[in-house]
mmCIF file of C-alpha atoms and ligand atoms in Angstrom:
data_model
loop_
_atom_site.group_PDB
_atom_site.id
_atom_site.type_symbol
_atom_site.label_atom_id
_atom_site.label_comp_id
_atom_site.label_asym_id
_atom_site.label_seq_id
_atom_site.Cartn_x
_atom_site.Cartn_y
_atom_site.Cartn_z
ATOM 1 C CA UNK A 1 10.713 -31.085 -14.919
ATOM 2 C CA UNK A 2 8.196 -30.081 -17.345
ATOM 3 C CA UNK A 3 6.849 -26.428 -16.430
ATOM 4 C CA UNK A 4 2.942 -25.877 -16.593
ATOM 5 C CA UNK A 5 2.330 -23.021 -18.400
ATOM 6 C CA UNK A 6 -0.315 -20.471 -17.333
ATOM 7 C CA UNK A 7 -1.355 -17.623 -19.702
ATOM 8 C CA UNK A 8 -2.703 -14.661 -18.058
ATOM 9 C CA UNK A 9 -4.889 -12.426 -20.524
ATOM 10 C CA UNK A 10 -7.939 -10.664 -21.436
ATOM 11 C CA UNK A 11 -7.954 -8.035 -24.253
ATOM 12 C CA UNK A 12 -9.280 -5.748 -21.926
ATOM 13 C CA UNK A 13 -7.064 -3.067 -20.673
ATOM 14 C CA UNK A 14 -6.192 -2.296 -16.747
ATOM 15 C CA UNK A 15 -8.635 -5.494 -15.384
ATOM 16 C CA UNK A 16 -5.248 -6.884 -13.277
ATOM 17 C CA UNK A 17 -3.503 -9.038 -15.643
ATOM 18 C CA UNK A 18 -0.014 -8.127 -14.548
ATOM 19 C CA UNK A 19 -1.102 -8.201 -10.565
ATOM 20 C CA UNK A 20 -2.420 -11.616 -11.157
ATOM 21 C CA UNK A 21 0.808 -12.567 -13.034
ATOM 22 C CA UNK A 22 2.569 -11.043 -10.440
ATOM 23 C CA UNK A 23 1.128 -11.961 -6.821
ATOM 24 C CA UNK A 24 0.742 -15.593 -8.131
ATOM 25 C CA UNK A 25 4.278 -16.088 -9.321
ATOM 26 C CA UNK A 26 5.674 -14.714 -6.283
ATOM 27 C CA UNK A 27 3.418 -16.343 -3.861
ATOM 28 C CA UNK A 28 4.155 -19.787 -5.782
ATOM 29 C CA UNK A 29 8.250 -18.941 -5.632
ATOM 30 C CA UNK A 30 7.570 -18.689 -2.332
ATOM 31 C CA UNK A 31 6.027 -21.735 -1.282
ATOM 32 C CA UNK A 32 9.287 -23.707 -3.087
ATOM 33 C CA UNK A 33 8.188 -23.593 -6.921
ATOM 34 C CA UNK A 34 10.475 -22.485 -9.640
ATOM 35 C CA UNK A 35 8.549 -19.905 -11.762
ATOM 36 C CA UNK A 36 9.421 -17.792 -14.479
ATOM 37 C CA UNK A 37 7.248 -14.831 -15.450
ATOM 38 C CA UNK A 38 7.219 -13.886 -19.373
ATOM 39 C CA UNK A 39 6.349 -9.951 -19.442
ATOM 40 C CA UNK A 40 4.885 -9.966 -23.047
ATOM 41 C CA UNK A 41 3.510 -6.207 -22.354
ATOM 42 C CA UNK A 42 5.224 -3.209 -24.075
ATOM 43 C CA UNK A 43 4.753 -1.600 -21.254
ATOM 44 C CA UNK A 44 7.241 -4.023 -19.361
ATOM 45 C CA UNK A 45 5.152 -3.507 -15.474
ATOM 46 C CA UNK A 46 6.085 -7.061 -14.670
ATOM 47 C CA UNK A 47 10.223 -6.606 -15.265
ATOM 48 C CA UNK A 48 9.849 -3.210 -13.825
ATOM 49 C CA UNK A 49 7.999 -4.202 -11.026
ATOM 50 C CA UNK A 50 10.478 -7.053 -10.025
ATOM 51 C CA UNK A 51 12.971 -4.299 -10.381
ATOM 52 C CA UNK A 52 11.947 -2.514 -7.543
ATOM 53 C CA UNK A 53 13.003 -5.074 -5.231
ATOM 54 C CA UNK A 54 15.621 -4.402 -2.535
ATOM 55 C CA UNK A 55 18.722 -5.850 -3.431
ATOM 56 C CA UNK A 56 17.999 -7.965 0.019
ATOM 57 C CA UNK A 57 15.120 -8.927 -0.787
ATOM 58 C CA UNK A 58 14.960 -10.471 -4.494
ATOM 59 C CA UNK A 59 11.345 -10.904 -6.064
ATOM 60 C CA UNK A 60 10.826 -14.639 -5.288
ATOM 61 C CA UNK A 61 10.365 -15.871 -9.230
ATOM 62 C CA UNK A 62 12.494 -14.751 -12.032
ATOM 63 C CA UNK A 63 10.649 -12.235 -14.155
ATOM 64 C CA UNK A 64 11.915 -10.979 -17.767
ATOM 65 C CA UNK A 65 10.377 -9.242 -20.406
ATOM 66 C CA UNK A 66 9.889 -10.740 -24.304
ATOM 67 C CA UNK A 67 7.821 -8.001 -25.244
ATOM 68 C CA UNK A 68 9.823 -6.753 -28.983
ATOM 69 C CA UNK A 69 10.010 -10.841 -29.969
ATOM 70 C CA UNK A 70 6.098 -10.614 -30.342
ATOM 71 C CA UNK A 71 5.170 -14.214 -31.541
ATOM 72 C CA UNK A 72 8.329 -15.419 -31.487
ATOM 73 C CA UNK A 73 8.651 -15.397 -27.622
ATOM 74 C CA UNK A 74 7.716 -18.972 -27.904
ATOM 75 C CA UNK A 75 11.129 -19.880 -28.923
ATOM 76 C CA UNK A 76 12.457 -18.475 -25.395
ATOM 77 C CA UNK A 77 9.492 -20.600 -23.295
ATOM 78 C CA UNK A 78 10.903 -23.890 -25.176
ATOM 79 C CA UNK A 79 14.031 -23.177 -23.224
ATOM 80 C CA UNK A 80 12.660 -22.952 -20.170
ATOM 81 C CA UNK A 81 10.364 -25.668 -19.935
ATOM 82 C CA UNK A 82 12.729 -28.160 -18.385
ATOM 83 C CA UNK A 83 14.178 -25.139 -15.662
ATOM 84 C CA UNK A 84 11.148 -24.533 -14.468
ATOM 85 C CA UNK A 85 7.919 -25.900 -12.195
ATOM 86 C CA UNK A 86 5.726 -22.848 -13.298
ATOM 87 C CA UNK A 87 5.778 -20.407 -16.725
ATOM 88 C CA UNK A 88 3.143 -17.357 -16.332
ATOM 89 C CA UNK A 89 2.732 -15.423 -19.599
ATOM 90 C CA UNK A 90 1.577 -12.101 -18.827
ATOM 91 C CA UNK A 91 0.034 -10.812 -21.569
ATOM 92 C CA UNK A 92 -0.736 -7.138 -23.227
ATOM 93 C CA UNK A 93 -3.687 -5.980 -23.384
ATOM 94 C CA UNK A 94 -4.057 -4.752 -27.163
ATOM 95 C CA UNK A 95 -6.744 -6.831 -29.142
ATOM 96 C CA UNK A 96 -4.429 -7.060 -32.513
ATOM 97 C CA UNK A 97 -1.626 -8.738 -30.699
ATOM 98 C CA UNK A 98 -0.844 -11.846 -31.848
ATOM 99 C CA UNK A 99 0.503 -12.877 -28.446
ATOM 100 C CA UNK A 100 -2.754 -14.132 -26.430
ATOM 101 C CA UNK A 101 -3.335 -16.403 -29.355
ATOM 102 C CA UNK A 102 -0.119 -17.549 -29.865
ATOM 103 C CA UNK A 103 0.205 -18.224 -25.697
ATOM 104 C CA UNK A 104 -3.323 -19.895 -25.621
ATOM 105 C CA UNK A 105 -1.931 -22.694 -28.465
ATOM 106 C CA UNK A 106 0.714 -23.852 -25.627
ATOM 107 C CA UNK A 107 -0.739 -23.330 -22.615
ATOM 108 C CA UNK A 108 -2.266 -25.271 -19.412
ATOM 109 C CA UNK A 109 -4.242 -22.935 -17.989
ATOM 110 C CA UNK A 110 -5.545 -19.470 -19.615
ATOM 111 C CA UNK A 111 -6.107 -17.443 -16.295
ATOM 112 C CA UNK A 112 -8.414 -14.594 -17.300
ATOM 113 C CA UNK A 113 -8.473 -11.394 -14.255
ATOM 114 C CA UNK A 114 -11.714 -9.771 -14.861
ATOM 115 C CA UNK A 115 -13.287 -6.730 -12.413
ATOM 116 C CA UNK A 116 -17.235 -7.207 -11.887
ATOM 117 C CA UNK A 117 -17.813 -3.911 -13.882
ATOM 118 C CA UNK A 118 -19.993 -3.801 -17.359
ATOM 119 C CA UNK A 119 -16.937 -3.012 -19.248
ATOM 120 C CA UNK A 120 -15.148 -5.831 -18.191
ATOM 121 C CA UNK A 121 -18.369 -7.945 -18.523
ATOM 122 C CA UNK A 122 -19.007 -7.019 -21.926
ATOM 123 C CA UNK A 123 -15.115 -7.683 -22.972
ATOM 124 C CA UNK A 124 -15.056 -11.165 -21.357
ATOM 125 C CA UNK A 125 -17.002 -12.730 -24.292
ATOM 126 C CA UNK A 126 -14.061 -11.621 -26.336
ATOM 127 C CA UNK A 127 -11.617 -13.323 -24.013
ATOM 128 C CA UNK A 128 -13.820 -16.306 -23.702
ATOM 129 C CA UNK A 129 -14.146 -16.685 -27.820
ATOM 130 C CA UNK A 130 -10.005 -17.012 -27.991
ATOM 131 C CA UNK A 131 -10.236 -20.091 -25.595
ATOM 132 C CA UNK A 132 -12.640 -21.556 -27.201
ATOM 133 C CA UNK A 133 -11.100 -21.104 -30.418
ATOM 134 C CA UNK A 134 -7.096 -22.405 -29.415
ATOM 135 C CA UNK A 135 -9.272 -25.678 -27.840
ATOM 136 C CA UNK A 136 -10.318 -26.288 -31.512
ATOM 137 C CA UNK A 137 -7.240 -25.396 -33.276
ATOM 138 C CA UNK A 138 -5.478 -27.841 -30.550
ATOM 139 C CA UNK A 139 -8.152 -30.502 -31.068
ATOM 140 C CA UNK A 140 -7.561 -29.965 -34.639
ATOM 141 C CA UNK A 141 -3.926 -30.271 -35.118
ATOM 142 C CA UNK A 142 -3.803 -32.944 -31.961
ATOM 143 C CA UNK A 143 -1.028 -30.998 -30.161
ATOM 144 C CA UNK A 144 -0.837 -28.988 -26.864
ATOM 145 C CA UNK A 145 -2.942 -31.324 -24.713
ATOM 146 C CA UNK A 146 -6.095 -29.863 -22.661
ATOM 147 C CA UNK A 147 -6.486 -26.533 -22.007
ATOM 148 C CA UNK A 148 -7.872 -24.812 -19.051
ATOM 149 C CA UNK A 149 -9.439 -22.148 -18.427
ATOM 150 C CA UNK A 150 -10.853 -20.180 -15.244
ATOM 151 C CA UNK A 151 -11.713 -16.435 -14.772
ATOM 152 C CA UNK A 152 -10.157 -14.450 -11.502
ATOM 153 C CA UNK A 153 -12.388 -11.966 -10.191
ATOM 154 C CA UNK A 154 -10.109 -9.064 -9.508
ATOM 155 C CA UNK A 155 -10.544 -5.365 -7.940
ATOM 156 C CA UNK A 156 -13.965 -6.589 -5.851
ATOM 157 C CA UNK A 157 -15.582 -4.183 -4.934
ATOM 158 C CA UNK A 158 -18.877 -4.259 -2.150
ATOM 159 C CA UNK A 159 -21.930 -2.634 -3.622
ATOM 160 C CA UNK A 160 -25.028 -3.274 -5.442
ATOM 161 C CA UNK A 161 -23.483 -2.353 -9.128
ATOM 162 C CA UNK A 162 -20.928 -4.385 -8.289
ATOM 163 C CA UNK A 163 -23.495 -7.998 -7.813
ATOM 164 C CA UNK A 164 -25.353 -6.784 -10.789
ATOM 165 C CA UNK A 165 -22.457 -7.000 -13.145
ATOM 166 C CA UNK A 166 -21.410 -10.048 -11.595
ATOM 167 C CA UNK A 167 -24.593 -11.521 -12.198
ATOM 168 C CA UNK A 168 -24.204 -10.578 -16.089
ATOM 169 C CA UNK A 169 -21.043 -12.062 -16.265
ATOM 170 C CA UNK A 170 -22.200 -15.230 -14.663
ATOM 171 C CA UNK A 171 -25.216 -15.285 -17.163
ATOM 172 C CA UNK A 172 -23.003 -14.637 -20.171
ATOM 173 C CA UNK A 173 -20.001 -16.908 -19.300
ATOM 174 C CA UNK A 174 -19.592 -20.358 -20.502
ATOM 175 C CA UNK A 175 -16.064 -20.724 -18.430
ATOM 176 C CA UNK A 176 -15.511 -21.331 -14.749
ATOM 177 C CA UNK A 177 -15.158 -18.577 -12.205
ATOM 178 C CA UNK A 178 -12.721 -19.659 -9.616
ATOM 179 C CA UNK A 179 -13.991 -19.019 -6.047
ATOM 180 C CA UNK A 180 -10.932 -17.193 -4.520
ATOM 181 C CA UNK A 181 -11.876 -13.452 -5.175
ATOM 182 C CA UNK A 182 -9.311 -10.621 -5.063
ATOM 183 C CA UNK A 183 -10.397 -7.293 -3.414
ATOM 184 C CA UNK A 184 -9.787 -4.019 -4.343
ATOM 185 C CA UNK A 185 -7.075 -3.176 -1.685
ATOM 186 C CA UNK A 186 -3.974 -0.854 -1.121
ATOM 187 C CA UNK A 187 -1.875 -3.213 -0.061
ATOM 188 C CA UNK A 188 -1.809 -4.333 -4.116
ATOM 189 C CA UNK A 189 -0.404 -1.438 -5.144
ATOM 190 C CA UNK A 190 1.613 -0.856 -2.296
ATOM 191 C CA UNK A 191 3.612 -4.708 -3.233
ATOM 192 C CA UNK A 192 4.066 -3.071 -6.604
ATOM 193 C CA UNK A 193 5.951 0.314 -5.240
ATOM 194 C CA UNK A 194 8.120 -2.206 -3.129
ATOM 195 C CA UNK A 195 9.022 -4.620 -6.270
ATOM 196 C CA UNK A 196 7.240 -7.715 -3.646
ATOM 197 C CA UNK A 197 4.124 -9.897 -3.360
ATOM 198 C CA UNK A 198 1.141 -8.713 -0.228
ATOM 199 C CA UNK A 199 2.387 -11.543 1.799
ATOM 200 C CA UNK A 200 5.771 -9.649 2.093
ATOM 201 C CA UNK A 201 3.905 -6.774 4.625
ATOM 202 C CA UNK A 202 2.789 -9.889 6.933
ATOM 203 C CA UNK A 203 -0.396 -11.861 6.949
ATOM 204 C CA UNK A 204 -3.654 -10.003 5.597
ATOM 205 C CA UNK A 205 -6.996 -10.316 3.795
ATOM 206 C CA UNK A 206 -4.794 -9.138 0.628
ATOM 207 C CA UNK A 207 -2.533 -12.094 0.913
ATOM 208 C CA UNK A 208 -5.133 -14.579 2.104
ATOM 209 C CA UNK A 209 -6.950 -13.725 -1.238
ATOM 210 C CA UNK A 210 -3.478 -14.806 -3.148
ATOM 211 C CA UNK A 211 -2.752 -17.839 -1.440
ATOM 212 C CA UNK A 212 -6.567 -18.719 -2.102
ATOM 213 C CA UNK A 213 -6.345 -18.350 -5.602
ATOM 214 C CA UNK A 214 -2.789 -19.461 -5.971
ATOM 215 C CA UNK A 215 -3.921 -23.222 -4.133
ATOM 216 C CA UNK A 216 -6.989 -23.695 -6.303
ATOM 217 C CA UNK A 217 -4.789 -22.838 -9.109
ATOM 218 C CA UNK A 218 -2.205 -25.636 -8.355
ATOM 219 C CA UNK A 219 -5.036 -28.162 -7.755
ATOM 220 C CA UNK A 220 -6.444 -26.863 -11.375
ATOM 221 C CA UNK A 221 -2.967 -28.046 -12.790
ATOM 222 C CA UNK A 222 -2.701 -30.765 -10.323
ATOM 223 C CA UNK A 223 1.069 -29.288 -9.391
ATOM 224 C CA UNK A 224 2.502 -30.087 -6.126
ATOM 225 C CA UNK A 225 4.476 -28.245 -3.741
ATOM 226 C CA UNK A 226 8.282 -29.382 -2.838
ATOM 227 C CA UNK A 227 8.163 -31.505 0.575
ATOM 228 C CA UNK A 228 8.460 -29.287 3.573
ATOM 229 C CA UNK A 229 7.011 -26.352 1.971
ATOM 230 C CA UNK A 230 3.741 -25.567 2.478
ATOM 231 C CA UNK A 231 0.368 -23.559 2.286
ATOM 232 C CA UNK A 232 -0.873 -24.737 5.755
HETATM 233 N N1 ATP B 1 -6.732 -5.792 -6.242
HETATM 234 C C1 ATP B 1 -6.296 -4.557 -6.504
HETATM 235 N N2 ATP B 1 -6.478 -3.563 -5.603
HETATM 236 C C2 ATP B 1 -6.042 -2.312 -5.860
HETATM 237 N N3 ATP B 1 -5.429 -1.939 -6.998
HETATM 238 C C3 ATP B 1 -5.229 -2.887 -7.937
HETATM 239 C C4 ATP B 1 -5.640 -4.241 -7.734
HETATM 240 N N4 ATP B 1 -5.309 -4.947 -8.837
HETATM 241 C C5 ATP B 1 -4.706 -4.086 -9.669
HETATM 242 N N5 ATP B 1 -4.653 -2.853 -9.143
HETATM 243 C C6 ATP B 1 -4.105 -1.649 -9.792
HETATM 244 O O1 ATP B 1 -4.895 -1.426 -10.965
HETATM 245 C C7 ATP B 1 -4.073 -1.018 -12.049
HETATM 246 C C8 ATP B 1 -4.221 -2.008 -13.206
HETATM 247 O O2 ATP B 1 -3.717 -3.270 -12.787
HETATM 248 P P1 ATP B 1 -2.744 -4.107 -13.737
HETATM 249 O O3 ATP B 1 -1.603 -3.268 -14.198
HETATM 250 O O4 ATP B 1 -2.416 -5.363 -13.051
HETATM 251 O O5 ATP B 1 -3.743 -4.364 -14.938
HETATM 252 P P2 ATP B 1 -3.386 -4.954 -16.373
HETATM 253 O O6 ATP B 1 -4.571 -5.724 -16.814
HETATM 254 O O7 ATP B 1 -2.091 -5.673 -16.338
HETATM 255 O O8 ATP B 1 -3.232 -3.619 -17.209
HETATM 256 P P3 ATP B 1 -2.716 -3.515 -18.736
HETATM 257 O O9 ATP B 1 -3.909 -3.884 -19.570
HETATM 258 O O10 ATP B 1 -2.296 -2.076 -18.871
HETATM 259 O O11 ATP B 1 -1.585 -4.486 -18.886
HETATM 260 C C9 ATP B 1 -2.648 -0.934 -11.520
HETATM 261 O O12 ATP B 1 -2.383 0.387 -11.138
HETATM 262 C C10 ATP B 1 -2.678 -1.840 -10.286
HETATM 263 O O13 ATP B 1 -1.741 -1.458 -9.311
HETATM 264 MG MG1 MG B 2 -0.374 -5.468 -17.549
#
């Protein structure tokens, strides 16, 4: 097994990076996949998150934090290539790190959460610019394959302000938008106090926004689940 690697960033700060990272790698241990969840933030929310699990109930993907190895983390995701189906890098959110750039070079798929507010608008070109750039340096050196790249609209809001800026960001964008949406919910938060995914409190609009996300996701990276799970 070769793991697909998905890098989940945007310089911006707070826009849902580690909720991404985290509902998607739990939803996909779920459904069968092996996944591994590098917690490249200082701030180690992914690790502690998965630490509030209940000993009986384990977060369903492994989830450690590589935060003080800074670039060299990459060393670590070489040895787990071959253990796992799914690697989700989830980035901090500090412009100067060297990490987003240094995930983007071996990546399949740079995931980038962005909330349809003019902050988050304005900070997506920066985001886009750093996927645009690791395509060339890839192209260049002829290593790392294709990669990727979709933005995850996260914290959705209803309300007029809320179209507007999504119309800027549509205007502004060159990458794709996938269509799966994630609201601006308590149940999120709620999965993070109880060290789970949404889908762990039952069935809801929360965790059918997930599993939306999570199967266009695999059908971006063309990964398929093991026989007799499934996502209906
Ligand atoms: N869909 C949502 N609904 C409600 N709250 C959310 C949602 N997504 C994220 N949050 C909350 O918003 C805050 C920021 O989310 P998160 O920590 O995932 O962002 P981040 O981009 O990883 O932040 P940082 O840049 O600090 O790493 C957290 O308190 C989180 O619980
Ligand atoms: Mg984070």
């Amino acid at each position: 097994m070769t793991a697909k690697v998905i890098t989940v960033f945007n310089q911006k700060g707070g826009c849902a990076k580690t909720m991404t990272s985290m509902q998607l790698s739990g939803t996909l241990g779920l459904w069968g996949l092996k996944v591994y969840v590098v917690d490249m933030d200082p701030q180690n929310t992914a690790a502690l998150w998965a630490l509030q699990a209940q000993q009986d109930s384990e977060f369903p993907a492994t989830v450690h934090s590589y935060a003080p190895l800074k670039a060299a983390f990459l060393n670590k995701v070489e040895t787990l290539m071959d253990k796992f189906d799914v690697i989700i890098i989830d980035c901090p959110p500090a412009i100067e790190s060297p990490v987003p750039w240094t995930s983007l070079l071996i990546a399949d798929l740079a995931l980038i959460p962005v909330v349809p507010v003019m902050d988050n608008v304005w900070a997506s070109k920066v985001a886009e610019d750093l996927v645009i750039k690791a395509r060339e340096e890839r192209a260049a050196n002829g290593v790392g394959g294709e990669l990727k790249a979709a933005y995850l609209l996260s914290m959705v809001r209803k309300g007029k302000v809320f179209d507007v800026c999504l119309d800027a960001l549509k205007q502004g964008i060159h990458l794709p938008i996938l269509s799966a949406r994630i609201g601006m919910r308590n149940a999120f938060p709620e999965s993070q106090l109880f060290g789970c995914v949404v889908s762990a409190f039952g069935k809801s609009t929360a965790s059918g926004e997930v599993e939306s996300a999570a199967r266009e996701i695999l059908k971006l990276l063309d990964i398929k689940l093991p026989k007799k799970q499934g996502t209906k």
